[in-house]
PDB file of C-alpha atoms and ligand atoms in Angstrom:
ATOM      1  CA  MET M 187     227.500 -40.734  88.369  1.00  0.00           C
ATOM      2  CA  GLY M 188     228.659 -37.914  87.544  1.00  0.00           C
ATOM      3  CA  THR M 189     227.033 -37.426  84.364  1.00  0.00           C
ATOM      4  CA  VAL M 190     223.653 -38.277  86.246  1.00  0.00           C
ATOM      5  CA  VAL M 191     224.362 -35.322  88.926  1.00  0.00           C
ATOM      6  CA  ASP M 192     225.514 -32.916  85.697  1.00  0.00           C
ATOM      7  CA  ALA M 193     222.422 -33.757  84.051  1.00  0.00           C
ATOM      8  CA  ALA M 194     219.505 -33.238  86.835  1.00  0.00           C
ATOM      9  CA  PRO M 195     219.675 -29.332  87.171  1.00  0.00           C
ATOM     10  CA  ILE M 196     219.317 -29.054  83.935  1.00  0.00           C
ATOM     11  CA  LYS M 197     216.254 -31.229  82.992  1.00  0.00           C
ATOM     12  CA  ALA M 198     214.735 -29.488  86.608  1.00  0.00           C
ATOM     13  CA  THR M 199     214.909 -26.463  84.638  1.00  0.00           C
ATOM     14  CA  ASN M 200     212.848 -27.467  81.271  1.00  0.00           C
ATOM     15  CA  GLU M 201     210.714 -28.966  83.615  1.00  0.00           C
ATOM     16  CA  SER M 202     209.654 -26.058  85.278  1.00  0.00           C
ATOM     17  CA  LEU M 203     208.843 -24.266  81.723  1.00  0.00           C
ATOM     18  CA  ALA M 204     207.220 -26.437  79.945  1.00  0.00           C
ATOM     19  CA  GLU M 205     205.435 -27.903  83.260  1.00  0.00           C
ATOM     20  CA  LYS M 206     204.985 -25.650  86.058  1.00  0.00           C
ATOM     21  CA  LYS M 207     203.751 -22.407  83.833  1.00  0.00           C
ATOM     22  CA  LYS M 208     202.524 -24.553  80.944  1.00  0.00           C
ATOM     23  CA  PRO M 209     203.186 -21.700  79.151  1.00  0.00           C
ATOM     24  CA  THR M 210     201.071 -20.363  75.862  1.00  0.00           C
ATOM     25  CA  VAL M 211     203.047 -19.790  72.617  1.00  0.00           C
ATOM     26  CA  VAL M 212     202.807 -18.058  69.552  1.00  0.00           C
ATOM     27  CA  PHE M 213     205.351 -17.422  67.293  1.00  0.00           C
ATOM     28  CA  VAL M 214     204.878 -13.591  65.150  1.00  0.00           C
ATOM     29  CA  LEU M 215     206.899 -14.361  62.334  1.00  0.00           C
ATOM     30  CA  GLY M 216     207.431 -12.216  59.199  1.00  0.00           C
ATOM     31  CA  GLY M 217     210.213 -10.524  56.949  1.00  0.00           C
ATOM     32  CA  PRO M 218     212.038  -7.147  58.143  1.00  0.00           C
ATOM     33  CA  GLY M 219     209.922  -4.368  57.946  1.00  0.00           C
ATOM     34  CA  SER M 220     207.090  -6.659  57.872  1.00  0.00           C
ATOM     35  CA  GLY M 221     205.211  -5.235  61.311  1.00  0.00           C
ATOM     36  CA  LYS M 222     205.787  -7.808  63.874  1.00  0.00           C
ATOM     37  CA  GLY M 223     207.079  -5.827  66.686  1.00  0.00           C
ATOM     38  CA  THR M 224     204.290  -3.090  65.391  1.00  0.00           C
ATOM     39  CA  GLN M 225     201.214  -5.294  65.693  1.00  0.00           C
ATOM     40  CA  CYS M 226     203.002  -7.577  69.109  1.00  0.00           C
ATOM     41  CA  SER M 227     202.003  -3.427  70.826  1.00  0.00           C
ATOM     42  CA  ASN M 228     198.850  -3.978  69.852  1.00  0.00           C
ATOM     43  CA  ILE M 229     198.379  -7.548  70.578  1.00  0.00           C
ATOM     44  CA  ILE M 230     199.792  -7.000  74.087  1.00  0.00           C
ATOM     45  CA  GLU M 231     197.083  -4.450  74.893  1.00  0.00           C
ATOM     46  CA  ASN M 232     194.243  -5.975  74.068  1.00  0.00           C
ATOM     47  CA  PHE M 233     194.677  -9.817  74.529  1.00  0.00           C
ATOM     48  CA  GLY M 234     197.346 -10.260  77.997  1.00  0.00           C
ATOM     49  CA  TYR M 235     200.274 -11.518  76.161  1.00  0.00           C
ATOM     50  CA  THR M 236     203.559 -10.619  77.010  1.00  0.00           C
ATOM     51  CA  HIS M 237     205.683  -9.555  74.132  1.00  0.00           C
ATOM     52  CA  LEU M 238     209.546 -11.325  73.379  1.00  0.00           C
ATOM     53  CA  SER M 239     210.967  -9.465  70.738  1.00  0.00           C
ATOM     54  CA  ALA M 240     214.091 -12.167  70.259  1.00  0.00           C
ATOM     55  CA  GLY M 241     215.365  -9.200  68.235  1.00  0.00           C
ATOM     56  CA  ASP M 242     215.204  -6.895  71.363  1.00  0.00           C
ATOM     57  CA  LEU M 243     216.757  -9.526  73.739  1.00  0.00           C
ATOM     58  CA  LEU M 244     219.734 -10.330  71.325  1.00  0.00           C
ATOM     59  CA  ARG M 245     220.450  -6.380  71.221  1.00  0.00           C
ATOM     60  CA  ALA M 246     219.868  -5.848  74.932  1.00  0.00           C
ATOM     61  CA  GLU M 247     222.270  -9.134  75.915  1.00  0.00           C
ATOM     62  CA  ILE M 248     224.849  -6.572  73.409  1.00  0.00           C
ATOM     63  CA  LYS M 249     223.691  -3.498  75.618  1.00  0.00           C
ATOM     64  CA  SER M 250     224.234  -5.345  78.619  1.00  0.00           C
ATOM     65  CA  GLY M 251     228.198  -5.951  78.080  1.00  0.00           C
ATOM     66  CA  SER M 252     227.539  -9.988  77.976  1.00  0.00           C
ATOM     67  CA  GLU M 253     230.544 -12.032  76.127  1.00  0.00           C
ATOM     68  CA  ASN M 254     228.235 -13.029  73.870  1.00  0.00           C
ATOM     69  CA  GLY M 255     228.002  -9.346  72.986  1.00  0.00           C
ATOM     70  CA  THR M 256     230.611  -9.122  70.381  1.00  0.00           C
ATOM     71  CA  MET M 257     229.356 -11.839  68.522  1.00  0.00           C
ATOM     72  CA  ILE M 258     226.053 -10.561  68.252  1.00  0.00           C
ATOM     73  CA  GLN M 259     226.496  -7.491  67.117  1.00  0.00           C
ATOM     74  CA  ASN M 260     228.290  -8.910  64.530  1.00  0.00           C
ATOM     75  CA  MET M 261     225.573 -11.672  63.517  1.00  0.00           C
ATOM     76  CA  ILE M 262     223.074  -8.833  63.250  1.00  0.00           C
ATOM     77  CA  LYS M 263     225.603  -6.685  61.166  1.00  0.00           C
ATOM     78  CA  GLU M 264     225.080  -9.036  58.720  1.00  0.00           C
ATOM     79  CA  GLY M 265     221.679 -10.411  58.857  1.00  0.00           C
ATOM     80  CA  LYS M 266     222.993 -13.470  59.895  1.00  0.00           C
ATOM     81  CA  ILE M 267     221.239 -15.756  62.450  1.00  0.00           C
ATOM     82  CA  VAL M 268     223.259 -15.831  66.339  1.00  0.00           C
ATOM     83  CA  PRO M 269     223.896 -19.777  67.374  1.00  0.00           C
ATOM     84  CA  SER M 270     219.959 -21.212  68.739  1.00  0.00           C
ATOM     85  CA  GLU M 271     222.116 -21.730  71.617  1.00  0.00           C
ATOM     86  CA  VAL M 272     221.877 -18.158  72.328  1.00  0.00           C
ATOM     87  CA  THR M 273     218.815 -16.994  71.944  1.00  0.00           C
ATOM     88  CA  ILE M 274     217.003 -20.118  73.674  1.00  0.00           C
ATOM     89  CA  LYS M 275     218.497 -19.331  75.953  1.00  0.00           C
ATOM     90  CA  LEU M 276     217.509 -15.164  76.762  1.00  0.00           C
ATOM     91  CA  LEU M 277     213.963 -16.427  75.509  1.00  0.00           C
ATOM     92  CA  GLN M 278     213.760 -18.795  78.187  1.00  0.00           C
ATOM     93  CA  ARG M 279     214.972 -16.608  80.668  1.00  0.00           C
ATOM     94  CA  ALA M 280     211.894 -14.195  79.652  1.00  0.00           C
ATOM     95  CA  MET M 281     209.510 -16.223  79.856  1.00  0.00           C
ATOM     96  CA  GLU M 282     210.971 -18.166  83.989  1.00  0.00           C
ATOM     97  CA  GLU M 283     211.368 -14.756  85.384  1.00  0.00           C
ATOM     98  CA  SER M 284     207.934 -13.365  83.981  1.00  0.00           C
ATOM     99  CA  HIS M 285     204.803 -13.909  86.106  1.00  0.00           C
ATOM    100  CA  ASN M 286     202.462 -14.605  82.623  1.00  0.00           C
ATOM    101  CA  ASP M 287     202.019 -17.256  81.300  1.00  0.00           C
ATOM    102  CA  LYS M 288     201.142 -16.002  77.642  1.00  0.00           C
ATOM    103  CA  PHE M 289     204.134 -15.002  75.016  1.00  0.00           C
ATOM    104  CA  LEU M 290     203.788 -13.732  71.436  1.00  0.00           C
ATOM    105  CA  ILE M 291     207.345 -14.737  70.196  1.00  0.00           C
ATOM    106  CA  ASP M 292     208.932 -12.371  67.643  1.00  0.00           C
ATOM    107  CA  GLY M 293     211.035 -12.984  65.351  1.00  0.00           C
ATOM    108  CA  PHE M 294     211.776 -16.462  66.302  1.00  0.00           C
ATOM    109  CA  PRO M 295     212.378 -19.012  64.890  1.00  0.00           C
ATOM    110  CA  ARG M 296     213.895 -18.433  62.147  1.00  0.00           C
ATOM    111  CA  ASN M 297     215.665 -21.138  60.270  1.00  0.00           C
ATOM    112  CA  GLU M 298     214.578 -25.208  61.267  1.00  0.00           C
ATOM    113  CA  GLU M 299     217.265 -25.686  63.423  1.00  0.00           C
ATOM    114  CA  ASN M 300     216.595 -22.745  65.543  1.00  0.00           C
ATOM    115  CA  ARG M 301     212.575 -24.136  65.324  1.00  0.00           C
ATOM    116  CA  ALA M 302     213.656 -27.781  66.806  1.00  0.00           C
ATOM    117  CA  ALA M 303     216.112 -26.853  69.193  1.00  0.00           C
ATOM    118  CA  PHE M 304     213.804 -24.754  70.945  1.00  0.00           C
ATOM    119  CA  GLU M 305     211.062 -27.557  70.602  1.00  0.00           C
ATOM    120  CA  ALA M 306     213.341 -29.881  71.793  1.00  0.00           C
ATOM    121  CA  VAL M 307     215.413 -27.023  75.162  1.00  0.00           C
ATOM    122  CA  THR M 308     211.396 -26.093  76.126  1.00  0.00           C
ATOM    123  CA  GLY M 309     208.786 -28.863  75.427  1.00  0.00           C
ATOM    124  CA  ILE M 310     207.819 -26.087  73.994  1.00  0.00           C
ATOM    125  CA  GLU M 311     205.150 -26.028  70.543  1.00  0.00           C
ATOM    126  CA  PRO M 312     203.763 -23.382  69.492  1.00  0.00           C
ATOM    127  CA  SER M 313     199.494 -22.729  69.419  1.00  0.00           C
ATOM    128  CA  VAL M 314     199.328 -20.618  66.532  1.00  0.00           C
ATOM    129  CA  VAL M 315     202.039 -19.275  64.983  1.00  0.00           C
ATOM    130  CA  LEU M 316     201.077 -15.946  62.929  1.00  0.00           C
ATOM    131  CA  PHE M 317     202.897 -14.647  59.506  1.00  0.00           C
ATOM    132  CA  PHE M 318     202.955 -11.604  58.219  1.00  0.00           C
ATOM    133  CA  ASP M 319     203.114 -11.750  54.365  1.00  0.00           C
ATOM    134  CA  CYS M 320     204.247  -8.226  53.002  1.00  0.00           C
ATOM    135  CA  HIS M 321     206.307  -7.384  49.882  1.00  0.00           C
ATOM    136  CA  GLU M 322     209.822  -6.382  49.707  1.00  0.00           C
ATOM    137  CA  LYS M 323     209.333  -2.937  48.869  1.00  0.00           C
ATOM    138  CA  GLU M 324     206.928  -2.554  51.023  1.00  0.00           C
ATOM    139  CA  MET M 325     209.054  -3.597  53.469  1.00  0.00           C
ATOM    140  CA  GLU M 326     211.883  -1.979  52.167  1.00  0.00           C
ATOM    141  CA  ARG M 327     210.419   1.536  52.223  1.00  0.00           C
ATOM    142  CA  ARG M 328     209.286   0.568  55.763  1.00  0.00           C
ATOM    143  CA  LEU M 329     213.132  -0.383  57.087  1.00  0.00           C
ATOM    144  CA  LEU M 330     214.399   2.795  55.738  1.00  0.00           C
ATOM    145  CA  SER M 331     212.066   5.520  56.544  1.00  0.00           C
ATOM    146  CA  ARG M 332     211.960   4.555  60.414  1.00  0.00           C
ATOM    147  CA  ASN M 333     215.098   5.524  61.995  1.00  0.00           C
ATOM    148  CA  GLU M 334     215.380   3.981  65.517  1.00  0.00           C
ATOM    149  CA  GLY M 335     219.509   4.002  64.948  1.00  0.00           C
ATOM    150  CA  ARG M 336     219.703   0.188  63.967  1.00  0.00           C
ATOM    151  CA  VAL M 337     223.095  -1.012  62.808  1.00  0.00           C
ATOM    152  CA  ASP M 338     221.639  -3.643  59.983  1.00  0.00           C
ATOM    153  CA  ASP M 339     218.375  -0.474  58.900  1.00  0.00           C
ATOM    154  CA  ASN M 340     221.293   0.283  55.305  1.00  0.00           C
ATOM    155  CA  ILE M 341     220.301  -0.874  52.183  1.00  0.00           C
ATOM    156  CA  GLU M 342     223.101  -3.455  51.859  1.00  0.00           C
ATOM    157  CA  THR M 343     222.032  -5.815  55.435  1.00  0.00           C
ATOM    158  CA  ILE M 344     218.568  -4.619  54.691  1.00  0.00           C
ATOM    159  CA  ARG M 345     219.242  -6.865  51.240  1.00  0.00           C
ATOM    160  CA  LYS M 346     221.400  -9.618  53.405  1.00  0.00           C
ATOM    161  CA  ARG M 347     218.047 -10.472  55.756  1.00  0.00           C
ATOM    162  CA  PHE M 348     215.501 -10.694  53.249  1.00  0.00           C
ATOM    163  CA  ARG M 349     217.644 -13.321  51.435  1.00  0.00           C
ATOM    164  CA  VAL M 350     218.080 -14.777  55.076  1.00  0.00           C
ATOM    165  CA  PHE M 351     214.607 -14.300  55.535  1.00  0.00           C
ATOM    166  CA  LEU M 352     213.499 -16.451  51.811  1.00  0.00           C
ATOM    167  CA  GLU M 353     216.471 -18.830  52.624  1.00  0.00           C
ATOM    168  CA  SER M 354     215.997 -19.798  56.060  1.00  0.00           C
ATOM    169  CA  SER M 355     213.078 -19.225  57.985  1.00  0.00           C
ATOM    170  CA  ILE M 356     210.153 -19.579  54.739  1.00  0.00           C
ATOM    171  CA  PRO M 357     210.619 -23.071  55.769  1.00  0.00           C
ATOM    172  CA  VAL M 358     209.491 -22.335  58.935  1.00  0.00           C
ATOM    173  CA  VAL M 359     206.276 -20.514  57.967  1.00  0.00           C
ATOM    174  CA  GLU M 360     206.010 -24.307  55.753  1.00  0.00           C
ATOM    175  CA  TYR M 361     206.473 -26.629  58.238  1.00  0.00           C
ATOM    176  CA  TYR M 362     204.254 -24.843  60.546  1.00  0.00           C
ATOM    177  CA  GLU M 363     201.949 -24.972  57.694  1.00  0.00           C
ATOM    178  CA  SER M 364     201.870 -28.136  57.221  1.00  0.00           C
ATOM    179  CA  LYS M 365     200.927 -28.483  60.724  1.00  0.00           C
ATOM    180  CA  GLY M 366     197.893 -26.726  60.559  1.00  0.00           C
ATOM    181  CA  LYS M 367     199.170 -23.613  62.596  1.00  0.00           C
ATOM    182  CA  VAL M 368     199.917 -19.862  60.430  1.00  0.00           C
ATOM    183  CA  ARG M 369     197.829 -17.711  60.247  1.00  0.00           C
ATOM    184  CA  LYS M 370     198.473 -15.425  57.377  1.00  0.00           C
ATOM    185  CA  ILE M 371     197.745 -11.501  57.537  1.00  0.00           C
ATOM    186  CA  ASP M 372     198.059  -9.567  54.709  1.00  0.00           C
ATOM    187  CA  ALA M 373     200.938  -7.437  56.177  1.00  0.00           C
ATOM    188  CA  ALA M 374     201.504  -4.604  53.669  1.00  0.00           C
ATOM    189  CA  ARG M 375     198.381  -2.661  54.498  1.00  0.00           C
ATOM    190  CA  PRO M 376     198.415   0.150  56.894  1.00  0.00           C
ATOM    191  CA  ILE M 377     198.693  -0.441  60.602  1.00  0.00           C
ATOM    192  CA  GLU M 378     194.562  -0.372  61.926  1.00  0.00           C
ATOM    193  CA  GLU M 379     193.701  -2.345  58.986  1.00  0.00           C
ATOM    194  CA  VAL M 380     196.378  -4.827  59.568  1.00  0.00           C
ATOM    195  CA  PHE M 381     195.124  -5.363  63.569  1.00  0.00           C
ATOM    196  CA  GLU M 382     191.528  -6.338  62.106  1.00  0.00           C
ATOM    197  CA  SER M 383     192.575  -8.767  61.172  1.00  0.00           C
ATOM    198  CA  VAL M 384     195.272  -9.870  63.703  1.00  0.00           C
ATOM    199  CA  LYS M 385     192.229  -9.270  66.456  1.00  0.00           C
ATOM    200  CA  VAL M 386     190.111 -12.164  64.453  1.00  0.00           C
ATOM    201  CA  VAL M 387     193.026 -14.507  65.127  1.00  0.00           C
ATOM    202  CA  PHE M 388     193.182 -13.523  68.834  1.00  0.00           C
ATOM    203  CA  THR M 389     189.171 -13.614  69.153  1.00  0.00           C
ATOM    204  CA  PRO M 390     187.467 -16.592  70.212  1.00  0.00           C
ATOM    205  CA  LYS M 391     185.207 -18.280  67.732  1.00  0.00           C
ATOM    206  CA  ASN M 392     182.216 -18.277  69.859  1.00  0.00           C
ATOM    207  CA  GLU M 393     182.780 -14.251  70.449  1.00  0.00           C
ATOM    208  CA  LYS M 394     183.336 -13.900  66.396  1.00  0.00           C
ATOM    209  CA  ALA M 395     179.602 -13.918  65.558  1.00  0.00           C
ATOM    210  CA  ASN M 396     178.556 -11.082  67.845  1.00  0.00           C
TER     211      ASN M 396
HETATM  212  N1  UDP T 556     218.078 -12.076  65.289  1.00  0.00           N
HETATM  213  C1  UDP T 556     219.057 -13.706  65.662  1.00  0.00           C
HETATM  214  N2  UDP T 556     217.962 -14.480  66.162  1.00  0.00           N
HETATM  215  C2  UDP T 556     216.544 -14.519  66.027  1.00  0.00           C
HETATM  216  C3  UDP T 556     215.666 -12.606  66.083  1.00  0.00           C
HETATM  217  C4  UDP T 556     217.149 -12.160  65.554  1.00  0.00           C
HETATM  218  O1  UDP T 556     219.818 -13.634  64.830  1.00  0.00           O
HETATM  219  O2  UDP T 556     215.834 -15.256  66.587  1.00  0.00           O
HETATM  220  C5  UDP T 556     219.386 -11.253  64.617  1.00  0.00           C
HETATM  221  C6  UDP T 556     219.579 -11.177  62.930  1.00  0.00           C
HETATM  222  O3  UDP T 556     220.680 -10.969  62.644  1.00  0.00           O
HETATM  223  C7  UDP T 556     218.358 -10.348  62.482  1.00  0.00           C
HETATM  224  C8  UDP T 556     218.063  -9.169  63.954  1.00  0.00           C
HETATM  225  O4  UDP T 556     218.961 -10.134  64.776  1.00  0.00           O
HETATM  226  O5  UDP T 556     217.872  -9.957  61.215  1.00  0.00           O
HETATM  227  C9  UDP T 556     217.279  -8.270  63.547  1.00  0.00           C
HETATM  228  O6  UDP T 556     216.055  -8.886  64.278  1.00  0.00           O
HETATM  229  P1  UDP T 556     214.608  -8.468  64.467  1.00  0.00           P
HETATM  230  O7  UDP T 556     213.767  -9.787  64.571  1.00  0.00           O
HETATM  231  O8  UDP T 556     214.821  -7.722  65.367  1.00  0.00           O
HETATM  232  O9  UDP T 556     214.051  -7.643  63.410  1.00  0.00           O
HETATM  233  P2  UDP T 556     213.590  -7.559  61.433  1.00  0.00           P
HETATM  234  O10 UDP T 556     214.491  -8.225  61.003  1.00  0.00           O
HETATM  235  O11 UDP T 556     212.661  -8.782  62.333  1.00  0.00           O
HETATM  236  O12 UDP T 556     212.862  -6.972  61.246  1.00  0.00           O
HETATM  237 MG1   MG T 557     211.620  -6.011  65.394  1.00  0.00          MG
END
């Protein structure tokens, strides 16, 4: 009996997200410094999405003084992937608090476990996965020349983040490629040029001809 009662509220929460709002989700993936955040800002201005950066949500969680803060801070400093449970809770909360039903989820899922857990917990599959493809030299240049005071924008952590990206995040891109959901963008170009390619993905097919 007890287990039935305990399970009910969890199910209800998941249902409210998956069924009540039926959100449209686009995952925005790409290596560190590939321009995910920059392009998401452009997308939200033009296409009515709400931008949820997993990295920004985790950094806000550190600042809020949450009990997970120190753990998250240490993972980010090492370029490691924070446990799915923590990140998914933050994403779920942000989606529930939003009045929008269209979300760009940036920098998540970062590994297969993130991906499977998100789909299992929320019941949401992305409609499309944007993949910003950029070579490491350019990503490194961008990360080292931006000055956002991030603890992970130093050469040592950057190298670790590149490795984690190749080993853990590329398999997620490959998974969605096998499902025909990936739209690959050449992200080594200037911001405006990249956005021209991004726009095509968000423009309905019947409008493209005009
Ligand atoms: N991170 C994580 N899970 C996520 C998103 C971010 O663990 O779903 C952590 C991870 O340590 C990563 C850091 O936050 O290296 C910064 O992520 P962000 O997406 O902000 O930056 P990026 O590396 O894509 O430039
Ligand atoms: Mg970012």
